[in-house]
mmCIF file of C-alpha atoms and ligand atoms in Angstrom:
data_model
loop_
_atom_site.group_PDB
_atom_site.id
_atom_site.type_symbol
_atom_site.label_atom_id
_atom_site.label_comp_id
_atom_site.label_asym_id
_atom_site.label_seq_id
_atom_site.Cartn_x
_atom_site.Cartn_y
_atom_site.Cartn_z
ATOM 1 C CA MET A 1 -7.328 -6.831 -17.614
ATOM 2 C CA THR A 2 -3.648 -6.285 -18.558
ATOM 3 C CA ARG A 3 -2.057 -3.923 -16.218
ATOM 4 C CA LYS A 4 -0.233 -0.783 -17.368
ATOM 5 C CA ILE A 5 3.320 -1.195 -15.509
ATOM 6 C CA GLY A 6 5.363 1.934 -15.396
ATOM 7 C CA PHE A 7 9.405 1.264 -14.457
ATOM 8 C CA VAL A 8 11.231 4.196 -13.734
ATOM 9 C CA GLY A 9 15.508 3.148 -13.295
ATOM 10 C CA MET A 10 16.813 1.656 -16.020
ATOM 11 C CA GLY A 11 20.336 0.652 -14.609
ATOM 12 C CA ILE A 12 22.040 -3.137 -14.132
ATOM 13 C CA MET A 13 18.795 -4.506 -12.438
ATOM 14 C CA GLY A 14 15.909 -2.810 -14.106
ATOM 15 C CA GLN A 15 16.760 -3.080 -17.281
ATOM 16 C CA PRO A 16 16.566 -6.860 -17.170
ATOM 17 C CA MET A 17 13.621 -6.486 -14.825
ATOM 18 C CA ALA A 18 11.590 -4.293 -17.307
ATOM 19 C CA GLN A 19 12.031 -6.490 -20.020
ATOM 20 C CA ASN A 20 11.331 -9.849 -18.285
ATOM 21 C CA LEU A 21 7.563 -7.932 -17.928
ATOM 22 C CA LEU A 22 7.823 -6.927 -21.640
ATOM 23 C CA ASN A 23 8.162 -10.592 -21.996
ATOM 24 C CA LYS A 24 5.468 -11.961 -20.292
ATOM 25 C CA GLY A 25 3.048 -9.600 -22.834
ATOM 26 C CA ASN A 26 2.580 -6.797 -19.929
ATOM 27 C CA LYS A 27 2.254 -3.120 -21.488
ATOM 28 C CA VAL A 28 5.275 -1.298 -19.950
ATOM 29 C CA MET A 29 6.275 2.154 -19.970
ATOM 30 C CA VAL A 30 9.550 3.046 -18.896
ATOM 31 C CA TYR A 31 11.767 6.266 -17.879
ATOM 32 C CA ASN A 32 15.323 7.172 -16.892
ATOM 33 C CA ARG A 33 17.264 10.072 -16.029
ATOM 34 C CA THR A 34 19.987 8.911 -18.623
ATOM 35 C CA ARG A 35 17.851 8.343 -21.510
ATOM 36 C CA GLU A 36 20.383 6.285 -23.718
ATOM 37 C CA LYS A 37 19.627 3.394 -21.009
ATOM 38 C CA THR A 38 16.002 3.170 -22.422
ATOM 39 C CA ASP A 39 17.091 2.211 -26.211
ATOM 40 C CA SER A 40 17.145 -1.462 -26.054
ATOM 41 C CA LEU A 41 13.796 -1.360 -24.032
ATOM 42 C CA ALA A 42 12.150 0.983 -26.533
ATOM 43 C CA GLN A 43 13.145 -1.493 -29.476
ATOM 44 C CA ALA A 44 12.047 -4.336 -27.151
ATOM 45 C CA GLY A 45 8.571 -2.499 -27.697
ATOM 46 C CA ALA A 46 8.184 -0.607 -24.286
ATOM 47 C CA LEU A 47 7.035 2.932 -24.488
ATOM 48 C CA VAL A 48 9.579 5.796 -23.230
ATOM 49 C CA ALA A 49 8.448 8.556 -20.673
ATOM 50 C CA SER A 50 10.124 12.134 -21.117
ATOM 51 C CA THR A 51 9.422 12.910 -17.367
ATOM 52 C CA PRO A 52 8.205 10.565 -14.348
ATOM 53 C CA ALA A 53 5.296 12.458 -14.131
ATOM 54 C CA GLU A 54 4.462 11.178 -17.809
ATOM 55 C CA LEU A 55 5.178 7.608 -16.699
ATOM 56 C CA ALA A 56 2.914 7.784 -13.367
ATOM 57 C CA ASN A 57 0.047 9.107 -15.316
ATOM 58 C CA TRP A 58 0.363 6.650 -17.645
ATOM 59 C CA SER A 59 0.485 3.545 -15.194
ATOM 60 C CA ASP A 60 -1.340 1.963 -13.136
ATOM 61 C CA VAL A 61 1.466 0.286 -11.192
ATOM 62 C CA LEU A 62 4.785 2.157 -10.894
ATOM 63 C CA ILE A 63 7.911 -0.035 -9.983
ATOM 64 C CA MET A 64 10.987 2.058 -8.943
ATOM 65 C CA MET A 65 14.472 0.572 -9.221
ATOM 66 C CA LEU A 66 16.564 3.349 -8.124
ATOM 67 C CA THR A 67 19.954 3.535 -6.168
ATOM 68 C CA GLY A 68 18.426 4.723 -2.901
ATOM 69 C CA PRO A 69 16.827 7.484 -1.230
ATOM 70 C CA ASP A 70 18.468 10.120 -2.547
ATOM 71 C CA ALA A 71 17.147 8.807 -6.078
ATOM 72 C CA ILE A 72 13.985 7.677 -5.074
ATOM 73 C CA ASP A 73 13.448 11.783 -3.491
ATOM 74 C CA ASN A 74 14.344 13.197 -7.245
ATOM 75 C CA MET A 75 11.674 10.736 -8.766
ATOM 76 C CA LEU A 76 9.134 11.450 -6.653
ATOM 77 C CA PHE A 77 9.106 14.891 -5.349
ATOM 78 C CA GLY A 78 11.127 16.416 -8.255
ATOM 79 C CA ALA A 79 9.372 19.529 -10.395
ATOM 80 C CA THR A 80 8.271 16.595 -12.998
ATOM 81 C CA GLY A 81 8.219 14.154 -10.375
ATOM 82 C CA ILE A 82 5.588 11.263 -10.211
ATOM 83 C CA LEU A 83 3.731 13.280 -7.513
ATOM 84 C CA ALA A 84 3.579 16.366 -9.629
ATOM 85 C CA ALA A 85 1.417 13.910 -12.275
ATOM 86 C CA GLU A 86 -2.099 14.705 -12.424
ATOM 87 C CA ASN A 87 -2.989 11.150 -11.923
ATOM 88 C CA PRO A 88 -0.641 9.130 -10.657
ATOM 89 C CA ALA A 89 -0.815 5.197 -10.089
ATOM 90 C CA HIS A 90 -2.103 4.379 -7.381
ATOM 91 C CA ILE A 91 0.424 1.610 -6.390
ATOM 92 C CA ILE A 92 3.932 2.105 -6.433
ATOM 93 C CA ILE A 93 6.339 -1.135 -5.847
ATOM 94 C CA ASN A 94 9.731 0.281 -4.537
ATOM 95 C CA MET A 95 12.111 -2.622 -5.400
ATOM 96 C CA SER A 96 15.522 -0.607 -4.694
ATOM 97 C CA THR A 97 17.220 -1.582 -1.703
ATOM 98 C CA VAL A 98 16.734 1.213 0.886
ATOM 99 C CA SER A 99 16.507 0.929 4.555
ATOM 100 C CA PRO A 100 13.474 -0.115 6.696
ATOM 101 C CA ALA A 101 13.611 3.556 8.197
ATOM 102 C CA TYR A 102 13.546 4.992 5.101
ATOM 103 C CA THR A 103 10.816 2.494 3.906
ATOM 104 C CA LYS A 104 8.619 4.117 6.816
ATOM 105 C CA TYR A 105 8.799 7.648 5.580
ATOM 106 C CA LEU A 106 8.097 6.318 2.356
ATOM 107 C CA ASN A 107 5.074 4.140 3.545
ATOM 108 C CA ILE A 108 3.593 7.945 5.153
ATOM 109 C CA ALA A 109 4.315 10.351 2.420
ATOM 110 C CA LEU A 110 2.720 8.124 -0.349
ATOM 111 C CA GLU A 111 -0.272 7.401 2.068
ATOM 112 C CA GLU A 112 -1.163 11.179 1.996
ATOM 113 C CA GLU A 113 -1.253 11.178 -1.770
ATOM 114 C CA THR A 114 -3.391 8.201 -1.371
ATOM 115 C CA ILE A 115 -0.852 5.805 -2.899
ATOM 116 C CA ILE A 116 -0.300 2.172 -1.671
ATOM 117 C CA LEU A 117 3.696 1.455 -1.240
ATOM 118 C CA ILE A 118 4.476 -1.885 -1.669
ATOM 119 C CA ASP A 119 8.146 -2.536 -0.194
ATOM 120 C CA ALA A 120 9.687 -5.143 -2.370
ATOM 121 C CA PRO A 121 13.293 -5.573 -2.891
ATOM 122 C CA VAL A 122 15.062 -8.510 -4.523
ATOM 123 C CA SER A 123 17.250 -11.317 -3.238
ATOM 124 C CA GLY A 124 19.587 -11.955 -6.553
ATOM 125 C CA SER A 125 21.762 -9.966 -9.143
ATOM 126 C CA LYS A 126 21.905 -9.195 -12.501
ATOM 127 C CA LYS A 127 22.060 -12.779 -13.983
ATOM 128 C CA PRO A 128 18.805 -13.706 -11.957
ATOM 129 C CA ALA A 129 17.127 -10.289 -12.941
ATOM 130 C CA GLU A 130 17.973 -11.534 -17.050
ATOM 131 C CA GLU A 131 16.746 -15.227 -16.358
ATOM 132 C CA GLY A 132 13.588 -14.219 -14.098
ATOM 133 C CA LEU A 133 15.111 -15.872 -11.093
ATOM 134 C CA LEU A 134 14.905 -13.079 -8.248
ATOM 135 C CA VAL A 135 13.150 -13.816 -4.845
ATOM 136 C CA VAL A 136 10.937 -10.699 -4.376
ATOM 137 C CA LEU A 137 10.677 -9.813 -0.497
ATOM 138 C CA ALA A 138 7.389 -8.315 -0.229
ATOM 139 C CA SER A 139 5.665 -6.079 2.122
ATOM 140 C CA GLY A 140 2.564 -4.032 2.369
ATOM 141 C CA PRO A 141 -1.045 -4.542 2.129
ATOM 142 C CA GLU A 142 -1.007 -8.415 1.893
ATOM 143 C CA GLU A 143 -3.833 -8.604 -0.300
ATOM 144 C CA LYS A 144 -2.222 -6.158 -2.820
ATOM 145 C CA VAL A 145 0.743 -8.364 -2.607
ATOM 146 C CA THR A 146 -1.631 -11.210 -3.851
ATOM 147 C CA GLU A 147 -2.831 -9.224 -5.988
ATOM 148 C CA LEU A 148 0.581 -8.553 -7.675
ATOM 149 C CA ASP A 149 1.795 -11.950 -7.633
ATOM 150 C CA PRO A 150 1.737 -12.519 -11.696
ATOM 151 C CA LEU A 151 3.771 -9.384 -11.868
ATOM 152 C CA PHE A 152 6.132 -10.521 -9.261
ATOM 153 C CA MET A 153 6.453 -13.957 -10.953
ATOM 154 C CA ALA A 154 7.192 -12.238 -14.172
ATOM 155 C CA LEU A 155 10.378 -11.032 -12.595
ATOM 156 C CA GLY A 156 11.231 -13.625 -10.261
ATOM 157 C CA LYS A 157 10.867 -17.289 -9.282
ATOM 158 C CA LYS A 158 9.715 -16.743 -5.894
ATOM 159 C CA VAL A 159 7.536 -14.214 -3.620
ATOM 160 C CA VAL A 160 8.276 -14.156 -0.003
ATOM 161 C CA TYR A 161 5.451 -12.060 1.745
ATOM 162 C CA CYS A 162 7.320 -10.337 4.876
ATOM 163 C CA GLY A 163 4.140 -8.475 6.278
ATOM 164 C CA GLU A 164 3.854 -4.821 6.752
ATOM 165 C CA ALA A 165 5.923 -2.134 4.586
ATOM 166 C CA GLY A 166 9.723 -1.836 5.849
ATOM 167 C CA LEU A 167 9.729 -5.382 6.990
ATOM 168 C CA GLY A 168 10.851 -6.172 3.375
ATOM 169 C CA SER A 169 13.332 -3.983 3.265
ATOM 170 C CA CYS A 170 14.248 -5.733 7.002
ATOM 171 C CA MET A 171 14.669 -9.203 5.216
ATOM 172 C CA LYS A 172 16.526 -7.334 2.408
ATOM 173 C CA MET A 173 19.267 -5.896 4.908
ATOM 174 C CA THR A 174 19.234 -9.615 6.567
ATOM 175 C CA ILE A 175 20.238 -11.429 3.287
ATOM 176 C CA ASN A 176 22.873 -8.314 2.266
ATOM 177 C CA LEU A 177 24.319 -8.732 5.862
ATOM 178 C CA LEU A 178 24.996 -12.467 5.096
ATOM 179 C CA LEU A 179 26.337 -11.645 1.374
ATOM 180 C CA SER A 180 28.857 -9.266 2.542
ATOM 181 C CA ILE A 181 30.082 -11.938 5.109
ATOM 182 C CA MET A 182 30.079 -14.623 2.936
ATOM 183 C CA MET A 183 32.292 -12.467 0.018
ATOM 184 C CA GLU A 184 34.423 -11.370 2.341
ATOM 185 C CA GLY A 185 34.881 -14.716 4.073
ATOM 186 C CA LEU A 186 35.818 -16.287 0.290
ATOM 187 C CA CYS A 187 38.191 -13.602 -0.274
ATOM 188 C CA GLU A 188 39.725 -13.514 3.112
ATOM 189 C CA ALA A 189 40.290 -17.545 3.052
ATOM 190 C CA LEU A 190 41.677 -16.772 -0.690
ATOM 191 C CA ASN A 191 44.061 -14.209 0.605
ATOM 192 C CA LEU A 192 45.218 -16.536 2.897
ATOM 193 C CA GLY A 193 46.117 -19.517 1.162
ATOM 194 C CA GLU A 194 47.582 -17.491 -2.201
ATOM 195 C CA ARG A 195 49.988 -15.970 0.267
ATOM 196 C CA CYS A 196 50.779 -19.005 1.371
ATOM 197 C CA GLY A 197 51.774 -20.225 -2.176
ATOM 198 C CA LEU A 198 48.872 -21.724 -3.457
ATOM 199 C CA PRO A 199 47.489 -21.208 -6.787
ATOM 200 C CA ALA A 200 44.230 -19.086 -6.881
ATOM 201 C CA GLU A 201 42.822 -22.493 -8.990
ATOM 202 C CA THR A 202 43.315 -24.723 -6.845
ATOM 203 C CA ILE A 203 42.113 -23.136 -3.717
ATOM 204 C CA LEU A 204 38.771 -22.254 -5.472
ATOM 205 C CA ASP A 205 38.280 -25.359 -6.550
ATOM 206 C CA THR A 206 38.861 -27.097 -3.190
ATOM 207 C CA VAL A 207 36.043 -25.054 -2.044
ATOM 208 C CA LEU A 208 33.677 -25.420 -4.691
ATOM 209 C CA SER A 209 34.359 -29.093 -4.582
ATOM 210 C CA GLY A 210 33.187 -29.509 -0.760
ATOM 211 C CA PRO A 211 30.278 -28.853 1.569
ATOM 212 C CA LEU A 212 31.725 -24.936 1.287
ATOM 213 C CA GLY A 213 30.181 -24.786 -2.364
ATOM 214 C CA CYS A 214 27.225 -22.468 -2.844
ATOM 215 C CA GLY A 215 25.645 -20.539 -5.216
ATOM 216 C CA LEU A 216 27.317 -17.056 -4.635
ATOM 217 C CA PHE A 217 30.831 -18.657 -4.436
ATOM 218 C CA ASN A 218 30.012 -20.603 -8.050
ATOM 219 C CA LEU A 219 28.858 -17.268 -9.457
ATOM 220 C CA LYS A 220 31.883 -15.118 -8.183
ATOM 221 C CA GLU A 221 34.428 -17.778 -9.304
ATOM 222 C CA PRO A 222 35.483 -16.988 -12.610
ATOM 223 C CA MET A 223 36.144 -13.131 -11.433
ATOM 224 C CA LEU A 224 38.459 -14.378 -8.561
ATOM 225 C CA LYS A 225 40.144 -16.878 -10.769
ATOM 226 C CA SER A 226 40.747 -14.020 -13.680
ATOM 227 C CA ASN A 227 40.635 -11.015 -10.821
ATOM 228 C CA ASP A 228 38.414 -8.754 -13.160
ATOM 229 C CA TYR A 229 35.433 -7.961 -11.675
ATOM 230 C CA PRO A 230 33.065 -6.614 -14.079
ATOM 231 C CA PRO A 231 29.870 -5.059 -12.285
ATOM 232 C CA GLN A 232 26.823 -7.543 -10.953
ATOM 233 C CA PHE A 233 26.271 -6.115 -7.764
ATOM 234 C CA PRO A 234 28.743 -2.864 -7.716
ATOM 235 C CA LEU A 235 30.740 -2.886 -4.680
ATOM 236 C CA LYS A 236 29.471 0.769 -3.940
ATOM 237 C CA HIS A 237 25.814 -0.428 -3.629
ATOM 238 C CA MET A 238 27.188 -3.024 -0.949
ATOM 239 C CA ALA A 239 28.949 0.008 1.030
ATOM 240 C CA LYS A 240 25.406 1.523 0.700
ATOM 241 C CA ASP A 241 23.728 -1.238 1.943
ATOM 242 C CA LEU A 242 25.880 -1.721 4.962
ATOM 243 C CA ARG A 243 25.514 1.912 5.716
ATOM 244 C CA PHE A 244 21.608 0.954 5.976
ATOM 245 C CA VAL A 245 22.339 -2.550 7.880
ATOM 246 C CA MET A 246 24.583 -0.823 10.441
ATOM 247 C CA GLN A 247 21.547 2.031 10.829
ATOM 248 C CA THR A 248 19.013 -0.321 11.207
ATOM 249 C CA ALA A 249 20.881 -2.612 13.781
ATOM 250 C CA ASP A 250 21.617 0.743 16.103
ATOM 251 C CA GLU A 251 17.985 1.623 16.044
ATOM 252 C CA ILE A 252 17.029 -1.881 17.379
ATOM 253 C CA GLY A 253 20.187 -2.758 19.111
ATOM 254 C CA ALA A 254 21.004 -6.016 17.077
ATOM 255 C CA ALA A 255 24.603 -7.217 17.578
ATOM 256 C CA THR A 256 26.513 -7.192 14.460
ATOM 257 C CA PRO A 257 30.058 -7.217 15.024
ATOM 258 C CA LEU A 258 31.228 -8.007 11.814
ATOM 259 C CA GLY A 259 28.804 -6.136 9.803
ATOM 260 C CA HIS A 260 30.724 -3.365 11.381
ATOM 261 C CA ALA A 261 33.928 -4.179 10.234
ATOM 262 C CA LEU A 262 32.651 -5.540 6.500
ATOM 263 C CA PHE A 263 31.012 -1.903 6.572
ATOM 264 C CA GLN A 264 34.452 -0.204 6.959
ATOM 265 C CA LEU A 265 36.046 -2.673 4.810
ATOM 266 C CA TYR A 266 33.890 -2.168 1.395
ATOM 267 C CA ARG A 267 33.871 1.421 2.284
ATOM 268 C CA GLN A 268 37.979 1.352 2.082
ATOM 269 C CA GLY A 269 36.924 -0.246 -1.841
ATOM 270 C CA LEU A 270 35.202 3.330 -2.428
ATOM 271 C CA GLY A 271 38.622 4.811 -1.416
ATOM 272 C CA ARG A 272 40.392 2.535 -3.493
ATOM 273 C CA ASP A 273 38.132 3.801 -7.017
ATOM 274 C CA LEU A 274 36.945 -0.114 -6.715
ATOM 275 C CA GLY A 275 32.796 1.108 -6.654
ATOM 276 C CA ASP A 276 32.079 0.406 -10.051
ATOM 277 C CA MET A 277 33.461 -2.943 -9.873
ATOM 278 C CA ASP A 278 31.285 -6.118 -8.768
ATOM 279 C CA PHE A 279 31.427 -6.387 -4.676
ATOM 280 C CA ALA A 280 33.821 -9.555 -5.269
ATOM 281 C CA ALA A 281 36.545 -6.584 -5.265
ATOM 282 C CA VAL A 282 36.260 -6.603 -2.017
ATOM 283 C CA LYS A 283 39.263 -8.969 -2.746
ATOM 284 C CA LYS A 284 41.586 -6.337 -4.011
ATOM 285 C CA VAL A 285 41.235 -4.091 -0.663
ATOM 286 C CA LEU A 286 42.044 -7.520 1.191
ATOM 287 C CA ASP A 287 45.412 -7.558 -1.357
ATOM 288 C CA GLY A 288 45.781 -3.989 -0.771
ATOM 289 C CA MET A 289 45.979 -4.481 3.165
ATOM 290 C CA ASN A 290 48.656 -7.226 3.089
ATOM 291 C CA ASP A 291 52.133 -6.939 4.092
ATOM 292 C CA THR A 292 54.498 -5.829 1.308
HETATM 293 P P1 NAP B 30 22.444 0.974 -11.100
HETATM 294 O O1 NAP B 30 23.071 0.184 -12.227
HETATM 295 O O2 NAP B 30 23.358 1.732 -10.453
HETATM 296 O O3 NAP B 30 21.228 1.675 -11.738
HETATM 297 C C1 NAP B 30 21.090 2.757 -10.592
HETATM 298 C C2 NAP B 30 19.581 3.306 -11.465
HETATM 299 O O4 NAP B 30 19.570 4.412 -10.335
HETATM 300 C C3 NAP B 30 19.578 4.309 -12.644
HETATM 301 O O5 NAP B 30 18.629 4.026 -13.276
HETATM 302 C C4 NAP B 30 20.134 5.479 -12.614
HETATM 303 O O6 NAP B 30 19.954 6.443 -13.375
HETATM 304 C C5 NAP B 30 19.153 5.453 -11.050
HETATM 305 N N1 NAP B 30 19.707 6.950 -10.570
HETATM 306 C C6 NAP B 30 20.541 6.778 -9.385
HETATM 307 N N2 NAP B 30 20.524 8.215 -8.847
HETATM 308 C C7 NAP B 30 19.631 8.894 -9.678
HETATM 309 C C8 NAP B 30 18.849 10.216 -9.008
HETATM 310 N N3 NAP B 30 19.606 11.132 -8.310
HETATM 311 N N4 NAP B 30 17.766 10.557 -9.798
HETATM 312 C C9 NAP B 30 17.078 9.788 -10.876
HETATM 313 N N5 NAP B 30 17.782 8.779 -10.774
HETATM 314 C C10 NAP B 30 18.902 8.123 -10.600
HETATM 315 O O7 NAP B 30 21.667 -0.138 -9.970
HETATM 316 P P2 NAP B 30 21.235 -1.499 -9.808
HETATM 317 O O8 NAP B 30 22.037 -2.334 -9.796
HETATM 318 O O9 NAP B 30 20.511 -1.515 -11.039
HETATM 319 O O10 NAP B 30 20.459 -1.671 -8.692
HETATM 320 C C11 NAP B 30 19.113 -0.323 -8.127
HETATM 321 C C12 NAP B 30 18.736 -0.880 -7.191
HETATM 322 O O11 NAP B 30 19.045 -2.515 -6.918
HETATM 323 C C13 NAP B 30 19.863 -0.476 -5.805
HETATM 324 O O12 NAP B 30 19.101 -0.137 -4.924
HETATM 325 C C14 NAP B 30 20.488 -1.880 -5.907
HETATM 326 O O13 NAP B 30 21.302 -1.761 -4.609
HETATM 327 C C15 NAP B 30 19.187 -3.080 -5.797
HETATM 328 N N6 NAP B 30 19.967 -4.449 -6.073
HETATM 329 C C16 NAP B 30 21.054 -4.402 -6.895
HETATM 330 C C17 NAP B 30 21.367 -5.547 -7.145
HETATM 331 C C18 NAP B 30 22.411 -6.226 -7.819
HETATM 332 O O14 NAP B 30 23.168 -7.098 -8.048
HETATM 333 N N7 NAP B 30 22.812 -5.520 -9.014
HETATM 334 C C19 NAP B 30 21.230 -6.875 -6.658
HETATM 335 C C20 NAP B 30 19.795 -6.479 -5.678
HETATM 336 C C21 NAP B 30 19.419 -5.347 -5.423
HETATM 337 P P3 NAP B 30 20.971 7.059 -14.398
HETATM 338 O O15 NAP B 30 21.123 5.711 -15.560
HETATM 339 O O16 NAP B 30 20.849 8.219 -15.260
HETATM 340 O O17 NAP B 30 22.495 7.048 -13.638
#
């Protein structure tokens, strides 16, 4: 039986993900706060809901790909929100990046409505989302995650089952801490080399030619060479995620000394109006900290 999949959040990630679900022959209905962002999906054959409640009534399974807790609360608990539906989808998959603590709260809130939460954030950015090559970090009841495997495989190349709801978000915290460190590490090294008088192109070519070359650095190379940072993963989202990482580390007593420093550094990016640029623009933060 073909499932009716509802998708809320037509941002950088949500649009290509919903498109991939359509491409695989699924019935898809979408909703976005800013309606114009649903236009391309509508042209591709998706239905468009006028309210989150309408989306929830129509759907068997509902996916959320939203900025974070405020957006999710708004879409769930608002006057025309998902939980205002008479007969809402009985499975909600949250693929947005949120903290494990928020996920646990969400799990309890949805359980009270007899809705099953699947906590399934993703590793991978705009390009893997477009190419259907995300890695899905799924948690929640294992039999439900297994049942949803065809849906996840329309979005990604791999599903990692992490355990009970909350552990998917824990995996996402783990991945994004590493991501923040790797990106800043490349930018800090580049900054040093440039201040020594080496051209950025030569430094990047050297890094990418040796054992340090990796998918992330290859992906960001054009941005760093051109010093232009169109958003794939916006810096404001990395700052948000590092806040959740710090909160999680504090709750469980994990040592994250670099994470603390990087939280401050990425936040400086917000103060410098770099939030809507890609998070590789942390290079601009470092440039601004150099002695003049
Ligand atoms: P985005 O382009 O900024 O899109 C955010 C979405 O959330 C939009 O649909 C936006 O609606 C909606 N939204 C924000 N605040 C809202 C509110 N108060 N009420 C209702 N809707 C609201 O973000 P994205 O890059 O697609 O990321 C989505 C999620 O995936 C985030 O949690 C992010 O951390 C995570 N993620 C992103 C990437 C990436 O590389 N971009 C990779 C992995 C995970 P409007 O269009 O109306 O503003």
